[in-house]
């Protein structure tokens, strides 16, 4: 299997155009289906490649989950999803305004008036307070440990959340937190606002079965493994969406998802396979070119003794030709990255690079670390969606004398092994995601690098750089500090940024108004269907 895929990849080399991170901005800006006056009505069927996790604003995970739940729930702040190059503008959502104290510790939000949750319950400062208490206050009857753990990264420093008046809410942190509004606009592990009346009625575990927010669509039904159905909220406070109904079908198999689009069973799919782009376009389907904030990256299992040596980590980085990876695995529909801060991120620097591809330097570093040709071997763990990538890496790393075994698992099993119980021989795991917020660097360190055994205490310069950026009260220097922290992370070779995909979505010929924004999700309220 691996040999066949490799041969196919080599053949594609002649066709694929090379791309680079520096060119990402030029390629961004994809939208689809312009022309004609928007029409109201009808339903859009979306093919998801992952089963969403809980439709609970504080328990949700995976980007495919938020592509569903963002139609149900809203935050105090949102990103402008018509921004295609990034960084996205921040816009009012359930808050109409916000301000910060001079010391950067206290944020005050003016809440939108006249908003109601889907069951008619009022949205007000008390509702926000119950959301805050659910994830921070063990004394609250509906405190949820699962949610609290997910949000601890951002709300762990919260000293107090308080109701100022019916439409004003205040957060006070122990240390400056200038990135807070953009964090609130994100998808997972943030304070998206749910309806407290729902968890008070059904309990914390029951909330996901009765998801209720303030968003443009209301929950109708869910059949795990099959579909989730939403219906337009007739009482939505904002501009009403064009479509009456959204149906999200769960179709993990790439070819089945492609066939469903070609057969007209679905209107929109994500994670388009590079080899399918030409087929789709030749048949009149839309594959907008754009750039989200997502990146594919590889993290080391630092519990494996080999990867406790920075020379080995650097050698693996220098042994991978990411430009070639973008051409061969993704048919040129990707940009190679040299930083964990991806395009679309507010601290993205197109000039940032870690280590250049240099197989001879990689071999030299391995020899210095005590690994002659063929002496280093490990396992790459990937979910099934990235099997071809793992096999490409397996073949490629032979070039520097490294022997690799590939293990592919379904998504839940992958997460359990990569993050929870790695085998001693595991060396790399393949991960996806990436935020538009500068604090993403801290998140990836805390939730992906450190949990895999990387001892941050042994790298005080990196810890100090991250904390200096995270807790600065100097708004003018915040981005510069995050870039310096990223520079330190690159120097320590803590992970391997690989590529970001540029032809990620595909749509039916009659879908109009879709924008490929510089985030990991999209706005379906502007989408409509032509004849």
XYZ file of C-alpha atoms in Angstrom:
531
model
C 0.000 0.000 0.000
C 2.734 2.415 0.986
C 4.714 1.754 -2.198
C 1.660 2.287 -4.383
C 0.847 5.544 -2.692
C 4.423 6.690 -2.983
C 4.551 5.948 -6.704
C 1.310 7.846 -7.135
C 2.728 10.718 -5.208
C 5.899 10.782 -7.288
C 3.845 10.922 -10.474
C 1.971 13.874 -9.070
C 5.233 15.699 -8.513
C 5.409 16.597 -12.160
C 1.968 18.221 -12.021
C 1.937 19.824 -8.594
C 2.904 23.438 -8.240
C 5.082 24.268 -5.302
C 3.806 26.725 -2.762
C 5.292 28.431 0.211
C 4.041 30.062 3.339
C 5.189 33.383 2.016
C 2.682 33.053 -0.803
C -0.234 32.233 1.431
C -1.593 35.719 1.510
C -1.716 35.870 -2.259
C -3.711 32.685 -2.435
C -6.221 33.558 0.232
C -9.561 35.053 -0.553
C -11.690 32.189 -1.766
C -15.421 32.537 -2.126
C -17.870 30.607 -4.188
C -21.066 31.106 -6.030
C -21.339 34.826 -6.582
C -23.960 36.358 -8.765
C -27.715 36.751 -8.592
C -29.961 38.013 -5.869
C -30.020 35.898 -2.706
C -33.064 33.659 -2.331
C -34.697 32.624 0.886
C -35.745 29.057 1.590
C -34.611 25.525 1.027
C -32.182 23.382 2.903
C -28.444 22.838 2.724
C -26.965 19.400 3.307
C -23.399 19.359 4.611
C -21.180 16.291 4.562
C -18.932 16.139 7.648
C -15.870 13.923 7.811
C -15.926 13.602 11.590
C -18.718 12.787 13.994
C -19.202 15.959 16.044
C -18.671 15.726 19.770
C -21.189 17.023 22.288
C -23.366 19.929 21.122
C -22.617 21.631 24.384
C -20.975 25.081 24.262
C -18.456 24.168 26.940
C -17.769 20.522 26.136
C -17.444 20.678 22.383
C -14.345 19.562 20.542
C -13.182 19.067 16.944
C -13.611 21.737 14.294
C -16.391 19.761 12.592
C -18.374 20.067 15.823
C -18.173 23.831 15.749
C -19.177 23.970 12.079
C -22.480 22.623 13.408
C -22.748 24.194 16.826
C -21.823 27.726 15.716
C -25.275 27.846 14.128
C -26.856 27.142 17.517
C -24.609 28.985 19.962
C -22.972 32.393 19.943
C -20.320 34.138 21.977
C -20.024 37.649 23.310
C -17.657 38.421 20.426
C -17.348 36.926 16.961
C -14.896 37.000 14.079
C -15.768 38.528 10.725
C -16.161 35.394 8.614
C -16.084 37.409 5.404
C -12.392 38.066 6.076
C -10.496 35.675 3.844
C -6.865 36.588 4.464
C -6.747 37.167 8.204
C -6.349 38.186 10.832
C -10.099 38.474 11.012
C -11.755 41.547 12.437
C -13.517 41.150 15.758
C -17.200 42.040 15.692
C -19.914 42.486 18.311
C -22.082 39.429 18.887
C -23.927 38.959 22.173
C -21.931 41.900 23.463
C -22.208 45.206 21.646
C -19.121 46.742 23.182
C -16.211 45.919 25.476
C -13.377 47.698 27.225
C -10.342 46.827 29.305
C -8.770 48.447 32.314
C -5.340 50.048 32.046
C -3.697 47.110 33.781
C -5.195 44.692 31.235
C -6.883 42.624 33.974
C -10.517 43.708 33.923
C -12.781 43.376 30.901
C -16.247 44.925 30.867
C -18.838 43.859 28.301
C -22.040 45.671 27.358
C -24.568 42.977 26.498
C -26.986 43.095 23.589
C -30.552 43.775 24.649
C -33.681 42.076 23.354
C -31.995 38.694 22.769
C -33.659 35.456 23.828
C -32.537 31.847 23.896
C -34.315 29.360 21.676
C -36.819 28.440 24.409
C -37.672 32.100 25.034
C -35.517 32.513 28.132
C -33.905 35.968 28.306
C -30.243 36.503 27.538
C -28.851 38.884 30.126
C -25.957 39.338 32.531
C -27.342 36.695 34.873
C -27.318 34.170 32.024
C -23.683 35.036 31.288
C -22.895 34.655 34.980
C -24.366 31.158 35.065
C -22.221 30.251 32.062
C -19.170 31.538 33.900
C -20.096 29.714 37.095
C -20.709 26.471 35.216
C -17.052 26.393 34.156
C -15.307 28.070 37.104
C -17.302 27.822 40.335
C -17.373 24.462 42.164
C -19.953 25.987 44.485
C -22.498 26.319 41.680
C -25.072 23.536 41.588
C -24.415 23.042 37.872
C -20.645 23.353 37.972
C -19.341 21.017 35.287
C -15.903 19.523 35.833
C -15.651 18.387 32.219
C -16.295 21.885 30.917
C -14.083 23.498 33.545
C -11.156 21.352 32.461
C -11.657 22.354 28.824
C -11.757 26.075 29.619
C -9.088 26.157 32.299
C -6.441 27.248 29.828
C -8.200 30.619 29.425
C -10.305 31.019 32.564
C -7.863 29.538 35.064
C -6.706 33.047 35.984
C -10.223 34.420 36.431
C -10.498 35.963 39.900
C -14.097 37.070 39.574
C -16.936 37.307 37.115
C -19.727 39.587 38.206
C -23.033 41.042 37.111
C -22.652 44.816 36.996
C -26.237 45.353 35.919
C -28.780 43.540 33.753
C -26.840 44.245 30.567
C -23.265 44.648 31.781
C -20.843 41.916 32.801
C -17.301 42.142 34.125
C -14.411 39.676 34.166
C -11.443 40.327 36.456
C -8.287 38.256 35.934
C -5.319 37.786 38.247
C -2.991 38.859 35.449
C -3.340 40.894 32.232
C -5.219 39.102 29.458
C -5.258 41.300 26.368
C -6.140 38.417 24.079
C -9.423 37.715 25.888
C -11.932 39.110 23.323
C -10.388 37.141 20.467
C -10.346 34.034 22.625
C -14.067 34.552 23.272
C -14.646 34.559 19.517
C -13.088 31.127 19.064
C -14.724 27.752 18.739
C -13.739 25.280 21.381
C -12.547 25.677 24.956
C -13.996 29.134 25.292
C -17.027 30.775 26.833
C -19.622 30.285 24.127
C -22.985 31.077 25.681
C -25.492 28.305 26.341
C -28.967 28.502 27.821
C -28.770 27.955 31.610
C -32.445 26.994 31.699
C -31.533 23.910 29.683
C -28.883 22.535 32.019
C -31.054 23.446 34.990
C -33.803 21.304 33.439
C -31.832 18.415 31.934
C -28.596 18.530 33.900
C -25.090 19.030 32.597
C -24.951 15.636 30.908
C -28.337 16.202 29.299
C -27.554 19.566 27.797
C -25.995 18.176 24.609
C -29.206 16.252 23.866
C -31.209 19.484 24.071
C -28.775 22.142 22.797
C -30.168 25.634 23.199
C -28.448 28.915 22.462
C -29.231 32.237 20.825
C -27.994 31.422 17.323
C -29.659 31.692 13.920
C -30.676 28.022 13.873
C -32.422 25.839 16.435
C -31.742 22.193 17.120
C -34.241 19.699 15.692
C -32.715 16.236 15.953
C -29.547 14.179 16.046
C -28.929 10.591 15.012
C -25.396 9.685 16.017
C -23.441 8.347 13.085
C -25.956 9.672 10.595
C -27.121 13.310 10.788
C -27.912 16.460 12.750
C -30.839 18.639 11.673
C -31.239 22.363 12.456
C -34.058 24.758 11.551
C -34.018 28.516 11.076
C -34.688 30.440 14.267
C -37.730 32.637 13.499
C -36.920 34.908 16.436
C -33.238 35.429 15.719
C -32.021 38.844 16.890
C -29.701 39.391 13.917
C -30.090 39.263 10.168
C -32.076 36.116 9.401
C -30.299 33.369 7.451
C -31.442 32.581 3.915
C -31.816 28.830 4.362
C -34.741 27.213 6.177
C -32.868 24.126 7.224
C -29.351 22.778 7.717
C -28.663 19.060 7.667
C -25.224 17.790 8.670
C -24.582 14.240 7.524
C -21.720 12.221 8.997
C -19.679 10.694 6.149
C -16.152 9.818 7.351
C -15.067 7.966 4.201
C -13.541 10.387 1.719
C -14.756 8.626 -1.397
C -18.271 8.186 -0.029
C -18.378 11.880 0.857
C -17.153 12.797 -2.618
C -19.742 10.530 -4.226
C -22.489 12.088 -2.114
C -21.531 15.530 -3.430
C -21.285 14.377 -7.032
C -24.658 12.634 -6.744
C -26.343 15.704 -5.318
C -27.002 14.085 -1.932
C -25.009 16.804 -0.159
C -24.223 20.414 -1.078
C -21.034 21.088 0.849
C -18.166 18.909 2.023
C -14.972 19.586 3.936
C -11.507 18.054 3.830
C -11.557 17.659 0.058
C -8.887 15.232 -1.041
C -6.306 16.858 -3.331
C -6.723 14.260 -6.055
C -10.434 15.069 -6.235
C -10.111 18.785 -6.966
C -9.718 18.434 -10.745
C -12.589 15.939 -10.976
C -14.917 18.222 -9.081
C -14.059 21.325 -11.085
C -14.362 19.479 -14.392
C -17.929 18.580 -13.457
C -18.962 22.083 -12.488
C -18.535 21.831 -8.727
C -16.968 24.663 -6.787
C -13.683 24.201 -4.915
C -12.866 27.679 -3.642
C -9.253 28.525 -3.079
C -8.664 30.003 0.309
C -6.864 29.731 3.558
C -8.115 28.968 7.008
C -6.074 29.229 10.169
C -5.717 25.461 10.336
C -2.442 23.666 10.014
C -1.259 20.108 9.955
C 1.595 19.554 12.355
C 3.502 16.693 13.888
C 4.220 16.398 17.591
C 6.845 14.282 19.295
C 6.216 11.697 21.971
C 8.768 13.106 24.393
C 8.268 10.094 26.664
C 10.247 8.264 24.000
C 13.822 8.861 25.172
C 15.076 9.585 21.673
C 12.952 12.726 21.448
C 14.172 14.151 24.717
C 17.266 15.098 22.726
C 16.760 18.349 20.822
C 19.269 17.181 18.187
C 16.975 14.293 17.282
C 13.915 16.537 17.081
C 15.787 18.990 14.886
C 17.088 16.149 12.716
C 13.570 14.901 12.034
C 12.493 18.434 11.105
C 15.449 18.844 8.770
C 14.804 15.434 7.282
C 11.332 16.363 6.023
C 10.970 18.367 2.821
C 7.723 20.192 3.504
C 7.612 21.867 0.101
C 7.776 18.432 -1.466
C 5.164 17.168 0.977
C 2.807 19.937 -0.156
C 3.359 18.947 -3.772
C 3.274 15.187 -3.471
C 0.704 14.499 -0.776
C -1.554 17.478 -1.415
C -1.033 17.896 -5.142
C 0.091 21.477 -4.580
C -3.133 22.421 -2.813
C -1.295 23.310 0.391
C 1.352 25.700 1.632
C 4.405 24.538 3.530
C 4.783 26.085 6.983
C 7.802 26.792 9.144
C 6.022 28.071 12.244
C 3.276 26.913 14.575
C 1.586 30.299 14.095
C -0.266 29.658 10.822
C -1.635 32.004 8.159
C -4.779 33.624 9.518
C -3.270 33.897 12.990
C -2.944 37.460 14.242
C 0.758 36.863 14.996
C 1.525 35.059 11.737
C 4.867 36.041 10.257
C 5.316 34.859 6.661
C 9.084 35.059 7.089
C 9.197 32.788 10.155
C 11.047 29.525 9.562
C 12.325 26.826 11.850
C 14.937 24.622 10.179
C 15.397 24.224 6.434
C 15.234 20.871 4.729
C 18.772 19.499 4.864
C 19.067 15.700 4.917
C 22.842 15.755 5.371
C 22.556 18.036 8.383
C 19.839 15.720 9.721
C 22.098 12.673 9.395
C 24.923 14.549 11.111
C 22.693 15.521 14.026
C 21.509 11.945 14.396
C 25.117 10.691 14.473
C 25.941 13.296 17.132
C 22.999 11.998 19.155
C 24.256 8.418 18.842
C 22.030 7.193 16.045
C 23.904 5.900 13.028
C 22.126 4.874 9.826
C 19.156 2.655 10.652
C 19.645 2.953 14.408
C 16.638 5.181 15.071
C 13.174 3.735 14.672
C 9.745 4.785 15.913
C 6.035 4.663 15.201
C 3.942 7.390 13.579
C 0.416 7.406 14.984
C -2.281 8.966 12.805
C -6.016 8.877 12.399
C -7.281 7.195 9.262
C -7.816 10.523 7.482
C -4.052 11.057 7.493
C -2.898 7.565 6.577
C -1.457 8.646 3.241
C 0.500 11.427 4.935
C 1.913 9.019 7.522
C 2.992 6.626 4.789
C 4.658 9.444 2.886
C 6.607 10.363 6.032
C 7.544 6.722 6.508
C 9.035 6.586 3.042
C 10.616 10.025 3.232
C 12.407 9.519 6.548
C 14.183 6.468 5.177
C 16.261 9.028 3.311
C 17.949 10.047 6.562
C 18.277 6.503 7.847
C 15.220 6.479 10.126
C 12.922 3.459 10.231
C 9.253 4.200 10.786
C 6.197 2.062 11.390
C 2.740 3.511 10.737
C -0.297 2.943 12.937
C -3.628 4.441 11.812
C -6.643 4.485 14.091
C -10.169 5.862 14.096
C -10.353 9.342 15.586
C -11.365 8.408 19.166
C -8.741 5.649 19.335
C -6.146 7.999 17.891
C -6.858 10.644 20.521
C -6.743 8.060 23.308
C -3.334 6.790 22.214
C -1.640 9.979 21.067
C -2.719 12.061 24.036
C -3.370 9.502 26.734
C -1.543 6.231 26.432
C 1.272 6.347 23.879
C 3.251 3.166 23.346
C 6.955 3.388 24.254
C 8.012 3.194 20.613
C 5.664 5.964 19.453
C 7.581 8.895 18.031
C 5.312 11.213 16.076
C 1.597 11.879 15.933
C -0.211 13.876 13.282
C -2.454 16.669 14.456
C -4.662 19.317 12.878
C -6.026 22.638 14.018
C -4.772 26.133 14.528
C -6.285 29.263 15.943
C -6.486 32.792 14.628
C -5.437 34.044 18.088
C -1.815 34.554 19.089
C -2.366 32.545 22.271
C -2.716 29.493 20.037
C 1.017 28.937 20.586
C 0.461 28.574 24.305
C -2.507 26.314 23.688
C -0.610 23.938 21.442
C 2.208 23.770 23.991
C -0.107 23.161 26.943
C -2.552 20.793 25.275
C -0.406 18.917 22.798
C 3.308 19.232 23.460
C 3.527 19.085 27.266
C 0.936 16.275 27.603
C 3.189 14.165 25.378
C 6.042 14.407 27.825
C 7.852 17.638 26.863
C 9.290 19.057 30.088
C 8.674 22.794 29.892
C 10.572 23.293 33.152
C 13.692 22.120 31.369
C 13.252 24.945 28.854
C 12.988 28.078 31.000
C 13.654 30.435 28.089
C 10.603 29.090 26.262
C 8.420 29.195 29.355
C 9.489 32.765 30.072
C 8.881 33.885 26.481
C 5.367 32.414 26.459
C 4.434 33.891 29.831
C 5.824 37.285 28.863
C 3.580 37.329 25.801
C 0.565 35.792 27.526
C 0.522 38.244 30.405
C 1.674 41.472 28.847
C -0.333 44.629 29.500
C 1.340 46.372 26.581
C -1.042 46.126 23.650
C 1.506 47.608 21.276
C 4.021 44.842 21.978
C 1.699 41.857 22.354
C 2.091 40.477 18.836
C 5.838 41.099 18.830
C 6.140 39.132 22.078
C 4.199 36.204 20.667
C 6.474 36.158 17.642
C 9.471 36.057 19.956
C 7.877 33.156 21.853
C 7.327 31.357 18.566
C 10.956 31.977 17.660
C 11.984 30.318 20.921
C 9.628 27.394 20.236
C 11.173 26.981 16.791
C 14.659 27.067 18.286
C 13.737 24.291 20.717
C 12.195 22.209 17.889
C 9.176 21.415 20.035
C 7.009 20.269 17.108
C 6.951 20.165 13.315
C 4.605 22.576 11.532
C 3.899 20.981 8.173
C 1.305 22.427 5.802
C -1.993 24.261 5.584
C -4.524 23.153 2.973
C -5.840 25.614 0.410
C -8.641 23.680 -1.329
C -10.448 22.445 1.732
C -14.138 22.800 0.858
C -16.231 21.803 -2.154
C -19.752 22.920 -2.990
C -22.498 22.032 -5.387
C -22.902 24.152 -8.537
C -25.972 25.940 -7.166
C -24.584 26.971 -3.775
C -24.153 30.723 -3.476
C -22.683 33.051 -0.869
C -20.158 30.700 0.703
C -16.897 32.318 1.867
C -13.727 30.401 2.787
C -12.731 32.520 5.784
C -9.372 32.697 7.538
C -10.684 30.560 10.393
C -11.561 26.901 10.847
C -15.288 27.320 10.335
C -17.673 29.262 8.156
C -20.822 31.363 8.131
C -23.824 29.574 6.653
C -26.251 32.427 7.310
C -25.133 34.091 4.056
C -25.403 30.919 1.980
C -28.344 30.404 -0.363
C -29.337 28.063 -3.150
C -29.860 29.073 -6.767
C -32.037 27.084 -9.160
